[in-house]
Coordinates of C-alpha atoms and ligand atoms in Angstrom, one line a residue:
Chain A
M113 CA -10.0 44.1 14.4
T114 CA -7.8 41.1 13.6
T115 CA -9.8 37.9 13.5
D116 CA -8.6 34.3 13.7
L117 CA -8.7 34.1 9.9
D118 CA -6.5 37.0 9.6
R119 CA -4.0 35.6 12.1
L120 CA -4.0 32.2 10.3
L121 CA -3.4 33.8 6.9
L122 CA -0.8 36.1 8.2
I123 CA 1.0 33.2 9.3
R124 CA 0.5 31.3 6.1
H125 CA 1.9 34.3 4.0
F126 CA 4.7 35.0 6.3
E127 CA 5.8 31.5 5.9
H128 CA 5.6 31.5 2.3
A129 CA 7.5 34.7 2.1
L130 CA 10.3 33.1 4.1
L131 CA 10.7 30.2 1.7
D132 CA 10.7 32.9 -1.3
L133 CA 13.2 34.7 0.4
F134 CA 15.3 31.7 0.7
A135 CA 15.0 30.6 -2.7
K136 CA 15.9 34.1 -4.0
G137 CA 19.1 33.8 -1.9
E138 CA 18.2 36.7 0.4
L139 CA 18.0 34.9 3.8
N140 CA 21.0 33.1 5.3
G141 CA 21.1 30.2 7.7
T142 CA 18.0 28.0 8.1
T143 CA 14.4 28.2 9.0
H144 CA 11.6 25.9 9.7
T145 CA 8.1 27.0 8.7
C146 CA 4.7 26.0 10.3
L147 CA 3.0 25.6 7.0
G148 CA -0.1 23.4 7.7
Q149 CA 0.2 23.8 11.5
E150 CA -1.0 27.5 11.9
I151 CA -4.4 26.5 13.6
V152 CA -2.6 25.3 16.9
P153 CA -1.3 28.6 18.1
V154 CA -4.0 30.7 16.7
A155 CA -6.7 28.4 18.6
L156 CA -4.7 28.6 21.8
A157 CA -3.9 32.3 21.8
P158 CA -7.0 33.5 23.8
L159 CA -6.6 30.6 26.1
L160 CA -3.3 32.1 27.2
G161 CA -3.0 35.1 29.4
P162 CA 0.0 37.6 29.7
D163 CA 1.2 35.9 32.8
D164 CA 1.4 32.7 31.2
R165 CA 4.9 31.4 29.9
V166 CA 5.2 30.1 26.4
F167 CA 8.2 27.8 25.3
S168 CA 8.4 27.4 21.8
N169 CA 10.8 25.2 19.4
H170 CA 12.6 25.3 16.0
R171 CA 9.1 25.6 14.3
G172 CA 8.0 28.6 16.1
H173 CA 7.1 31.5 14.0
G174 CA 3.3 30.7 14.2
H175 CA 3.6 30.4 17.9
Y176 CA 5.2 33.9 18.0
L177 CA 2.8 35.5 15.5
A178 CA -0.1 34.2 17.4
R179 CA 1.1 35.7 20.6
F180 CA 2.6 39.0 19.3
D181 CA 1.3 41.1 16.4
D182 CA 4.9 41.6 15.2
P183 CA 5.6 40.1 11.9
A184 CA 8.2 42.8 11.3
G185 CA 10.1 42.1 14.6
L186 CA 10.2 38.5 13.6
L187 CA 11.2 39.1 9.9
A188 CA 14.0 41.4 11.2
E189 CA 15.2 38.7 13.4
I190 CA 15.4 36.2 10.9
M191 CA 17.0 38.7 8.4
G192 CA 19.2 40.3 10.8
R193 CA 17.8 43.9 10.6
E194 CA 17.3 46.9 12.6
G195 CA 14.4 46.3 14.9
A196 CA 14.8 42.6 15.3
V197 CA 13.3 41.0 18.4
C198 CA 16.7 39.8 19.5
D199 CA 19.1 41.9 17.6
G200 CA 19.4 39.2 14.9
V201 CA 21.5 37.1 17.5
G202 CA 19.1 34.3 18.0
G203 CA 17.5 34.0 14.8
S204 CA 14.5 32.0 13.7
Q205 CA 14.8 29.5 16.4
H206 CA 16.1 31.5 19.6
I207 CA 13.7 34.0 20.5
L208 CA 13.1 35.8 24.0
R209 CA 10.4 38.3 24.6
E210 CA 8.2 39.0 27.4
G211 CA 7.1 35.6 28.8
Y212 CA 8.0 33.8 25.6
L213 CA 11.3 31.8 24.7
S214 CA 12.1 29.5 22.0
T215 CA 15.2 27.3 21.5
G216 CA 16.4 25.0 18.8
V217 CA 17.5 22.0 20.9
Q218 CA 14.9 19.3 21.1
G219 CA 13.3 18.4 24.4
E220 CA 15.6 21.1 26.2
S221 CA 12.7 23.5 26.9
L222 CA 10.6 21.0 28.8
P223 CA 12.5 20.8 32.1
V224 CA 12.8 24.5 31.8
A225 CA 8.9 24.7 31.5
V226 CA 8.7 22.6 34.5
G227 CA 10.7 25.0 36.4
A228 CA 8.6 27.9 35.0
A229 CA 5.5 26.0 36.1
L230 CA 7.2 25.5 39.7
H231 CA 7.6 29.3 39.9
L232 CA 4.0 29.9 38.9
R233 CA 2.4 27.3 40.9
G234 CA -0.4 28.7 42.8
S235 CA -0.7 31.9 41.0
G236 CA -3.2 30.9 38.3
A237 CA -0.6 31.2 35.5
L238 CA 0.8 28.3 33.5
A239 CA 3.7 27.2 31.5
C240 CA 3.0 26.0 28.1
A241 CA 5.5 24.1 25.9
Y242 CA 5.3 23.3 22.3
I243 CA 6.9 20.2 21.1
G244 CA 6.7 17.8 18.1
D245 CA 6.4 14.2 17.9
G246 CA 9.9 13.4 17.1
T247 CA 11.0 15.3 20.4
W248 CA 9.4 12.3 22.2
G249 CA 12.6 10.6 21.6
E250 CA 14.5 12.6 24.2
G251 CA 14.7 11.5 27.7
A252 CA 14.2 15.0 29.2
V253 CA 10.7 14.8 28.1
Y254 CA 9.8 12.0 30.4
E255 CA 11.7 13.3 33.4
S256 CA 9.7 16.5 33.1
L257 CA 6.3 14.7 32.8
N258 CA 7.3 12.8 35.9
L259 CA 8.1 16.1 37.8
A260 CA 5.1 18.0 36.6
A261 CA 2.8 15.2 37.8
L262 CA 4.7 14.5 41.2
W263 CA 4.7 18.1 42.1
G264 CA 1.1 19.1 40.6
L265 CA 2.5 21.7 38.4
P266 CA 0.7 24.1 35.9
L267 CA 2.3 22.7 32.8
L268 CA 0.6 22.7 29.4
V269 CA 2.3 20.5 26.8
V270 CA 1.2 21.1 23.3
V271 CA 2.2 18.5 20.9
E272 CA 2.2 19.2 17.3
H273 CA 2.0 15.7 16.0
N274 CA 2.8 15.8 12.2
G275 CA 3.7 12.3 11.8
I276 CA 7.3 13.2 10.8
A277 CA 10.6 14.5 12.4
Q278 CA 12.8 16.1 9.7
T279 CA 12.6 12.9 7.1
T280 CA 11.8 10.3 9.8
P281 CA 8.2 9.0 9.9
T282 CA 6.7 8.6 13.4
E283 CA 6.7 4.8 12.8
L284 CA 10.2 4.5 12.7
A285 CA 10.6 6.6 15.9
M286 CA 8.2 5.7 18.4
S287 CA 6.9 2.6 19.9
G288 CA 3.6 2.8 21.6
T289 CA 1.7 6.0 21.7
I290 CA 1.8 9.5 23.4
A291 CA -1.3 8.8 25.2
A292 CA -0.1 5.7 26.8
R293 CA 3.3 7.5 27.8
C294 CA 1.1 10.3 29.4
A295 CA -1.1 7.6 31.2
A296 CA 2.1 6.1 32.6
F297 CA 3.0 9.3 34.4
G298 CA -0.5 10.0 35.6
V299 CA -0.6 13.1 33.2
A300 CA -4.0 14.0 31.5
H301 CA -3.9 13.7 27.9
T302 CA -6.1 14.9 25.0
A303 CA -5.9 14.2 21.3
L304 CA -7.6 16.7 19.0
P305 CA -7.7 17.4 15.3
A306 CA -6.3 20.8 14.3
D307 CA -8.9 21.8 11.7
D308 CA -11.5 24.0 13.8
V309 CA -10.4 26.8 15.8
S310 CA -13.6 27.2 17.9
E311 CA -14.1 23.6 18.5
I312 CA -10.5 23.4 19.8
R313 CA -11.2 26.3 22.2
T314 CA -14.4 24.8 23.5
V315 CA -12.7 21.4 24.3
L316 CA -9.7 23.1 25.8
T317 CA -11.2 25.8 27.9
P318 CA -12.1 23.7 30.9
L319 CA -9.0 21.6 30.5
V320 CA -6.6 24.5 30.4
S321 CA -8.5 26.1 33.6
A322 CA -7.5 22.6 35.4
V323 CA -4.0 23.1 34.4
R324 CA -3.7 26.4 36.0
T325 CA -4.8 24.7 39.4
G326 CA -1.9 22.2 39.0
S327 CA -3.0 19.5 36.8
P328 CA -0.5 19.1 34.0
L329 CA -1.9 18.3 30.6
V330 CA -0.7 16.9 27.2
V331 CA -2.7 18.1 24.4
E332 CA -1.9 16.1 21.1
F333 CA -2.9 17.9 18.0
A334 CA -2.9 15.9 14.7
V335 CA -1.4 18.3 12.0
N336 CA 0.1 18.3 8.6
R337 CA 3.3 19.7 7.8
L338 CA 2.7 21.0 4.4
G339 CA 6.2 22.3 3.8
P340 CA 9.8 21.0 4.0
H341 CA 11.4 20.4 7.2
S342 CA 13.5 23.5 6.6
K343 CA 14.1 24.3 3.0
G344 CA 14.0 22.1 -0.1
D345 CA 14.6 18.8 2.0
D346 CA 11.3 17.3 1.7
T347 CA 11.7 13.5 1.0
R348 CA 7.9 12.8 1.2
S349 CA 5.4 12.2 -2.0
G350 CA 1.8 13.0 -1.7
V351 CA 2.1 16.2 0.4
S352 CA -0.2 18.3 -2.0
E353 CA -2.9 15.7 -1.2
L354 CA -2.7 16.4 2.6
R355 CA -5.6 18.2 4.2
D356 CA -5.0 21.9 4.3
W357 CA -7.4 24.5 6.2
Y358 CA -6.3 27.1 3.5
R359 CA -7.9 25.2 0.7
E360 CA -10.9 24.1 2.8
M361 CA -11.5 27.5 4.0
S362 CA -11.2 29.3 0.8
D363 CA -14.9 29.3 -0.1
V364 CA -15.8 30.8 3.3
A365 CA -17.4 34.3 3.0
G366 CA -14.7 37.1 3.1
F367 CA -11.8 34.7 2.5
A368 CA -10.5 36.1 -0.7
E369 CA -10.4 39.5 0.9
A370 CA -8.7 38.4 4.1
D371 CA -6.2 36.5 1.9
A372 CA -5.4 39.6 -0.2
R373 CA -5.0 41.7 2.9
A374 CA -2.7 39.4 4.5
R375 CA -0.7 38.8 1.4
D376 CA -0.3 42.5 0.9
L377 CA 0.5 43.1 4.6
V378 CA 3.3 40.5 4.6
G379 CA 4.5 41.8 1.1
S380 CA 4.9 45.4 2.6
V381 CA 6.6 43.9 5.7
V382 CA 9.2 42.0 3.5
R383 CA 9.9 45.5 1.6
E384 CA 10.1 47.4 4.7
V385 CA 12.4 45.1 6.7
K386 CA 14.5 44.4 3.7
A387 CA 15.2 48.1 3.3
R388 CA 16.3 48.4 7.0
P389 CA 20.1 48.5 7.9
L390 CA 21.7 45.5 9.5
S391 CA 20.8 45.0 13.3
T392 CA 23.5 45.9 15.9
W393 CA 24.3 43.9 18.9
G394 CA 25.4 45.5 22.3
R395 CA 26.9 42.2 23.1
H396 CA 29.1 43.2 25.9
A397 CA 26.7 45.5 27.5
V398 CA 23.9 42.7 27.6
G399 CA 26.0 39.6 28.1
R400 CA 28.0 40.8 30.9
D401 CA 26.2 43.4 33.1
A402 CA 22.5 42.9 32.4
Chain B
M281 CA 36.9 14.6 -4.8
R282 CA 35.0 16.6 -2.3
V283 CA 35.5 15.9 1.5
V284 CA 32.0 14.8 2.0
E285 CA 32.5 12.2 -0.8
N286 CA 35.7 10.9 0.8
L287 CA 34.1 10.5 4.2
N288 CA 31.2 8.8 2.5
Q289 CA 33.6 6.5 0.9
A290 CA 35.5 5.8 4.0
L291 CA 32.1 4.8 5.7
H292 CA 31.4 2.4 2.9
E293 CA 34.6 0.9 3.3
V294 CA 34.2 0.4 7.2
L295 CA 30.8 -1.0 6.8
A296 CA 31.9 -3.4 3.8
A297 CA 34.9 -4.7 5.6
N298 CA 33.0 -5.8 8.7
P299 CA 29.4 -7.0 8.8
R300 CA 29.7 -6.2 12.7
A301 CA 30.1 -2.6 12.0
F302 CA 27.1 -0.3 12.4
L303 CA 26.2 3.2 11.8
L304 CA 23.6 4.9 13.9
G305 CA 22.0 8.5 13.7
E306 CA 18.9 10.6 13.1
D307 CA 17.9 10.9 9.5
V308 CA 20.7 8.7 8.1
L309 CA 18.5 6.8 5.6
D310 CA 18.2 7.1 1.8
P311 CA 17.2 9.1 -0.1
Y312 CA 17.9 11.8 2.5
G313 CA 21.3 10.4 3.6
G314 CA 21.9 12.5 6.6
A315 CA 21.5 16.2 7.4
F316 CA 24.8 16.9 5.6
K317 CA 24.5 14.1 3.0
V318 CA 27.5 12.3 4.6
T319 CA 25.8 8.8 4.9
R320 CA 24.1 9.0 1.4
G321 CA 24.1 5.5 -0.3
L322 CA 25.1 3.7 3.0
S323 CA 21.5 2.5 4.1
T324 CA 20.9 1.3 0.5
S325 CA 24.2 -0.7 0.4
F326 CA 24.3 -1.9 4.0
P327 CA 20.5 -2.0 5.1
S328 CA 21.2 -4.2 8.2
Q329 CA 24.1 -2.0 9.4
V330 CA 22.7 1.4 9.0
I331 CA 20.0 2.4 11.7
T332 CA 17.9 5.5 11.7
T333 CA 17.1 6.4 15.3
P334 CA 14.6 8.7 17.2
I335 CA 15.9 12.0 18.5
S336 CA 17.8 10.4 21.4
E337 CA 21.5 11.5 21.3
S338 CA 22.2 10.3 24.8
A339 CA 20.6 6.7 24.2
I340 CA 22.1 6.2 20.7
T341 CA 25.6 7.1 22.0
G342 CA 24.9 4.6 24.7
V343 CA 23.7 1.9 22.2
G344 CA 26.9 2.6 20.3
A345 CA 29.0 1.9 23.4
G346 CA 27.1 -1.2 24.0
L347 CA 27.8 -2.5 20.5
A348 CA 31.4 -1.8 21.0
L349 CA 31.5 -3.4 24.4
C350 CA 30.3 -6.6 22.7
G351 CA 33.0 -6.3 20.3
D352 CA 31.2 -4.7 17.3
T353 CA 32.5 -1.4 15.6
A354 CA 29.8 1.5 16.1
I355 CA 29.8 4.7 14.4
V356 CA 27.2 7.1 15.9
E357 CA 26.3 10.4 14.0
I358 CA 25.0 13.2 16.1
M359 CA 23.3 15.5 13.7
F360 CA 24.9 18.7 15.0
S361 CA 27.8 18.3 17.5
D362 CA 26.2 20.9 19.6
F363 CA 23.9 18.1 20.6
V364 CA 26.8 15.8 21.9
T365 CA 26.4 17.7 25.3
L366 CA 23.3 15.5 25.5
A367 CA 25.6 12.5 25.1
F368 CA 28.4 13.6 27.4
D369 CA 27.7 11.2 30.2
Q370 CA 27.8 8.2 27.7
I371 CA 31.1 9.3 26.2
V372 CA 32.8 10.5 29.3
N373 CA 31.6 8.4 32.1
F374 CA 30.9 5.4 30.2
A375 CA 32.6 4.8 26.9
A376 CA 36.1 6.5 27.9
K377 CA 36.1 4.9 31.4
S378 CA 35.2 1.6 30.2
V379 CA 38.4 1.3 28.4
S380 CA 40.2 1.6 31.8
M381 CA 38.2 1.8 34.9
Y382 CA 37.5 -1.9 35.4
G383 CA 41.4 -2.4 35.9
T384 CA 41.8 -4.1 32.6
R385 CA 41.7 -2.6 29.2
V386 CA 38.4 -3.2 27.3
P387 CA 38.7 -2.5 23.6
M388 CA 35.9 -0.3 22.4
R389 CA 35.8 0.6 18.7
L390 CA 33.2 3.7 19.0
I391 CA 33.3 6.5 16.8
V392 CA 31.0 9.6 17.6
R393 CA 30.9 11.8 14.5
L394 CA 30.2 15.4 15.2
P395 CA 29.3 17.7 12.3
T396 CA 30.8 21.2 13.8
G397 CA 31.4 24.8 13.6
G398 CA 29.8 27.9 12.3
G399 CA 29.9 30.0 9.4
R400 CA 26.5 28.9 7.9
G401 CA 24.0 31.2 10.0
Y402 CA 22.5 28.2 12.0
G403 CA 22.4 30.0 15.1
P404 CA 23.9 29.7 18.7
T405 CA 22.8 26.2 19.1
H406 CA 23.8 24.6 15.9
S407 CA 27.3 26.3 15.2
Q408 CA 29.6 25.6 18.1
S409 CA 33.0 24.1 18.1
L410 CA 33.0 21.9 21.3
Q411 CA 36.2 20.2 21.0
K412 CA 37.7 21.7 23.9
H413 CA 35.2 20.1 26.4
F414 CA 36.6 16.7 25.3
I415 CA 40.4 17.5 25.8
G416 CA 42.1 15.6 28.5
V417 CA 39.4 12.8 29.1
P418 CA 41.3 9.8 29.9
G419 CA 40.6 7.0 27.4
L420 CA 39.0 9.4 24.9
D421 CA 40.6 10.3 21.5
V422 CA 39.7 13.6 19.8
Y423 CA 40.1 13.7 16.1
E424 CA 39.1 16.3 13.7
M425 CA 38.4 16.0 9.9
S426 CA 40.8 17.5 7.5
P427 CA 41.0 18.1 3.8
L428 CA 44.7 16.9 3.7
H429 CA 43.9 13.7 5.6
D430 CA 42.4 10.8 3.7
N431 CA 39.2 9.8 5.8
R432 CA 39.8 6.1 5.0
D433 CA 43.1 6.2 6.8
V434 CA 41.6 8.2 9.7
L435 CA 38.8 5.9 10.5
A436 CA 41.1 2.9 9.9
R437 CA 43.4 4.3 12.6
M438 CA 40.5 5.1 14.9
I439 CA 39.2 1.6 14.7
A440 CA 42.7 0.1 15.0
A441 CA 43.1 2.0 18.3
E442 CA 40.2 0.3 19.8
R443 CA 39.5 3.3 22.0
P444 CA 36.4 5.3 21.9
C445 CA 36.9 8.7 19.8
V446 CA 35.0 11.7 18.9
F447 CA 35.5 13.0 15.3
F448 CA 34.8 16.6 14.7
E449 CA 33.8 17.5 11.0
D450 CA 33.9 21.3 10.4
K451 CA 30.7 21.4 8.2
V452 CA 32.3 24.0 6.1
L453 CA 34.9 21.3 4.8
Y454 CA 32.0 19.1 3.4
T455 CA 32.0 20.8 0.1
K456 CA 35.6 21.6 -0.1
R457 CA 37.9 19.5 -2.4
M458 CA 40.3 17.0 -0.9
H459 CA 44.0 17.7 -0.8
E460 CA 43.5 21.1 -2.7
V461 CA 46.3 23.4 -1.3
D462 CA 47.1 26.8 -2.8
D463 CA 49.8 26.4 -5.5
L464 CA 52.2 28.7 -3.7
F465 CA 52.7 25.9 -1.1
T466 CA 53.7 22.3 -1.1
W467 CA 52.4 19.8 1.5
D468 CA 53.3 16.3 2.9
L469 CA 51.9 14.0 5.4
T470 CA 53.7 12.1 8.1
D471 CA 52.1 10.0 10.7
G472 CA 48.8 11.8 10.6
L473 CA 50.6 15.2 10.7
A474 CA 50.0 17.3 7.6
R475 CA 52.5 19.9 6.8
V476 CA 52.2 22.9 4.2
H477 CA 55.2 25.0 3.7
V478 CA 57.3 26.8 1.1
D479 CA 61.1 25.9 0.6
T480 CA 62.3 28.3 3.0
P481 CA 62.4 28.0 6.8
P482 CA 59.4 29.5 8.4
D483 CA 59.3 32.8 10.2
C484 CA 56.0 31.4 11.8
V485 CA 54.6 28.0 12.5
I486 CA 50.8 27.8 12.3
I487 CA 49.2 24.7 14.2
A488 CA 45.6 24.2 13.5
P489 CA 42.8 21.4 13.3
G490 CA 41.6 20.4 10.0
G491 CA 38.5 22.8 9.9
V492 CA 40.9 25.7 9.9
T493 CA 43.1 24.7 6.9
H494 CA 41.5 27.0 4.4
R495 CA 41.4 30.0 6.5
A496 CA 45.2 29.4 7.8
L497 CA 46.1 28.9 4.1
A498 CA 44.6 32.3 3.1
A499 CA 46.3 34.0 5.9
M500 CA 49.6 32.5 4.9
R501 CA 49.1 33.5 1.1
R502 CA 48.4 37.1 2.1
L503 CA 51.6 37.1 4.6
L504 CA 53.8 35.8 2.0
L505 CA 52.8 37.9 -0.9
E506 CA 52.3 41.3 1.0
Q507 CA 54.9 41.0 3.6
E508 CA 57.1 38.2 2.6
I509 CA 56.5 36.5 6.0
V510 CA 57.0 32.7 5.5
C511 CA 54.5 30.3 7.4
T512 CA 54.3 26.7 7.8
L513 CA 51.1 25.2 8.5
L514 CA 50.9 21.8 10.6
V515 CA 47.4 19.9 10.7
P516 CA 47.4 17.1 13.2
S517 CA 44.4 14.5 12.7
R518 CA 44.4 13.7 16.2
L519 CA 43.9 16.5 18.5
H520 CA 44.2 14.6 21.6
P521 CA 46.4 12.8 23.0
L522 CA 48.6 15.0 21.0
D523 CA 51.8 13.7 19.3
A524 CA 53.7 16.6 20.3
A525 CA 57.3 15.5 19.1
P526 CA 56.9 16.5 15.5
L527 CA 55.2 19.8 16.5
V528 CA 58.1 20.5 18.6
A529 CA 60.6 19.7 16.0
V530 CA 59.1 22.3 13.5
A531 CA 58.5 25.0 16.2
R532 CA 62.0 25.0 17.3
E533 CA 63.2 26.3 13.9
A534 CA 60.6 29.2 13.9
K535 CA 60.5 32.8 15.2
S536 CA 57.0 32.4 16.5
V537 CA 54.1 29.9 16.8
V538 CA 50.4 30.4 16.5
V539 CA 47.6 27.8 17.3
A540 CA 44.5 28.8 15.5
E541 CA 41.1 27.1 16.1
E542 CA 37.5 28.0 15.9
S543 CA 36.6 27.4 19.4
T544 CA 35.6 30.4 21.4
A545 CA 38.0 31.8 23.9
G546 CA 38.9 30.2 27.2
G547 CA 40.1 26.7 28.0
T548 CA 41.0 26.0 24.5
W549 CA 42.8 23.1 22.7
G550 CA 45.3 25.9 21.7
A551 CA 46.0 26.6 25.2
E552 CA 46.8 22.9 25.7
V553 CA 49.1 22.8 22.8
A554 CA 50.9 26.1 23.9
H555 CA 51.6 24.7 27.3
V556 CA 53.2 21.5 25.7
L557 CA 55.5 23.8 23.5
H558 CA 56.4 26.2 26.3
R559 CA 57.4 23.2 28.4
E560 CA 59.4 21.6 25.6
L561 CA 60.8 24.8 24.1
W562 CA 61.3 27.1 27.3
G563 CA 64.3 29.4 26.4
V564 CA 64.2 28.3 22.8
L565 CA 61.1 30.1 21.6
R566 CA 61.6 33.8 21.0
N567 CA 58.0 34.7 21.8
P568 CA 55.3 32.9 23.8
V569 CA 53.0 30.8 21.6
A570 CA 50.1 32.8 20.3
L571 CA 46.5 31.9 20.2
A572 CA 43.8 32.7 17.4
H573 CA 40.4 31.7 18.2
S574 CA 36.8 33.0 18.1
A575 CA 35.6 35.7 20.4
D576 CA 34.5 35.0 24.0
S577 CA 30.8 34.9 22.9
I578 CA 27.8 32.8 21.9
I579 CA 27.7 32.5 18.0
P580 CA 25.0 34.7 16.6
T581 CA 22.7 33.8 13.8
A582 CA 22.9 36.9 11.5
G583 CA 25.8 36.7 9.0
H584 CA 27.2 40.1 10.0
L585 CA 27.2 39.4 13.6
E586 CA 28.6 35.9 13.1
R587 CA 31.4 36.9 11.1
A588 CA 32.3 39.4 13.9
V589 CA 32.7 36.5 16.4
L590 CA 34.2 33.5 14.6
L591 CA 37.8 33.1 13.9
T592 CA 38.6 34.2 10.2
E593 CA 41.5 34.3 7.9
T594 CA 42.1 38.0 9.3
T595 CA 42.3 36.7 12.9
I596 CA 45.0 34.3 12.0
H597 CA 46.8 37.0 9.8
D598 CA 46.7 39.5 12.4
T599 CA 47.8 36.9 15.3
V600 CA 50.9 36.0 13.2
L601 CA 51.9 39.6 12.7
E602 CA 51.5 40.1 16.4
S603 CA 53.5 37.1 17.3
L604 CA 56.4 38.3 15.2
K605 CA 56.8 41.7 16.7
Ligands
TPP254 C1 18.7 17.6 20.5 C2 18.4 17.7 19.1 N1 18.6 16.7 18.1 C3 18.3 16.8 16.9 C4 17.9 18.3 16.4 C5 17.7 18.4 14.8 N2 16.4 18.6 14.4 C6 15.8 19.7 14.4 S1 14.2 19.4 14.2 C7 14.3 18.0 14.2 C8 12.9 17.1 14.0 C9 11.9 17.5 15.1 O1 10.9 16.7 15.0 P1 9.5 16.9 15.6 O2 9.7 17.0 17.2 O3 8.5 16.0 15.2 O4 9.1 18.5 15.3 P2 8.6 19.1 13.8 O5 9.8 19.4 13.1 O6 8.2 17.8 13.1 O7 7.8 20.1 13.9 C10 15.5 17.5 14.4 C11 16.0 16.2 14.4 C12 17.8 19.2 17.3 N3 17.4 20.5 16.9 N4 17.9 19.0 18.8
MG255 MG1 7.2 16.2 13.9

């Protein structure tokens, strides 16, 4: 059985493997790792059902791996190999799979999530959209909050507030607070630390049930981005002193074994996917006729 | 000197020359100096003129227009040109129209800088060439960066025109050297039009924006060495409105004309250029103007898929051969 710890460690080692592959010149393009933020999607996973729609963003590997047990499909997508979730067309930040979609344009997914929530209204399912703190610069976020509250939609907005957007600290980009912005639209808001999976679930279980009946909610997690924005572009100092669940949990019973298992699993996924042939894309069949 | 350094120097000069010139954009402050390092050093030298912004493309473009409306010079950087769609209203319905829709000419010194294009594996929302969507907007000038045009002159020309402009900067150019041309060819520059040629009259004239320069030169080299086909390359700095007369003069003497650009198929800049040439040279041209561009497709992320979609040296090479048949 896969435990929460297994899932957290899988995501952690997956992201490290990507940065390694980049460093060795074996990955093309760009990627944004969720190092330090793994707890958020792992804690949310059992609160979301198969009929819920998840909208992810540029920093979405953890969101994907918490919903689908498919590190090989994701790595193949990022490496453009056979078995890729989207044939290698979308890459790290453009993924579509049953009830799950990510896109790389900040703020773009929120109105779409509102549309999905409108579609789902009354069904008991919800639309969940992940956004970062920096994405609160986009006007579409506010238009969406207004619509969700106005129309009583099952919209769950998960904010991964890591205090930074690329290189811009929140203080240089945000006046006021997310809480006050939600209050202005009459949207419920909860702020939570992202360090204890079961505590997060305890707090959120009743709140997410309320979302399902048409009360939109913004959950704001305080997280630390422990890696660069994409790769080799960290302008911060003192990152190694930031809190890290990995360090804090390392003396929990069974951690070392689980850690070794996850490391081995990711290692073998990397070897196996690297050996695959390049992906093929049925461009015309899919684009025109589907 | 690399293209990115030349552009950086040009921006330095604009900010130094006018304390009422501003540069706004996301993550433009030092030490990072912008996602592509174009603004490196600027915030240190001109702290009150360089403004880092939230992720608000529409608003910051509007802010630039507001500064310009009040007589300042505003340069807005959109991190990836793909996101200029978010600022489309401010550019098309405000900035460009304000030059003219109040019945009198309102001068606007607004430059929207747009790192553009593919070839880097950034995927469908970070690799597009959206120039074509800005062609034919009354009051709006469309420029493209080129390794043959000194950016100091290009920016000076934009500012002097006092019309809002979008400046497409092919990301692949940043690390290339300025003014570096294959030694088979010579080049010159007249009124914003760069011409790369050999001493013989050309079989084919290739017209291309700056971002395509290297691909066009590589195709020209191959055509010359392998098939003795002589091409002249014309690179205009301003894509729209197009100064057609010098293009027409060169095209008149050639057997064929190819317009090459990275845009995906359909409603392209090249189609507009072809129309102008057809009108001017109907009955003179031996063949219809041929277009080379990327496929009718989104731009995939994986390198092997991306290469199959984007305009390459080979696309240009093959289009030139086809045009001479
Ligand atoms: C519309 C748009 N503008 C700019 C970008 C470039 N960009 C990608 S991620 C990012 C920062 C996002 O910050 P935040 O929302 O805080 O998420 P984080 O990266 O911290 O997870 C920026 C500016 C983008 N992808 N889309
Ligand atoms: Mg952030």
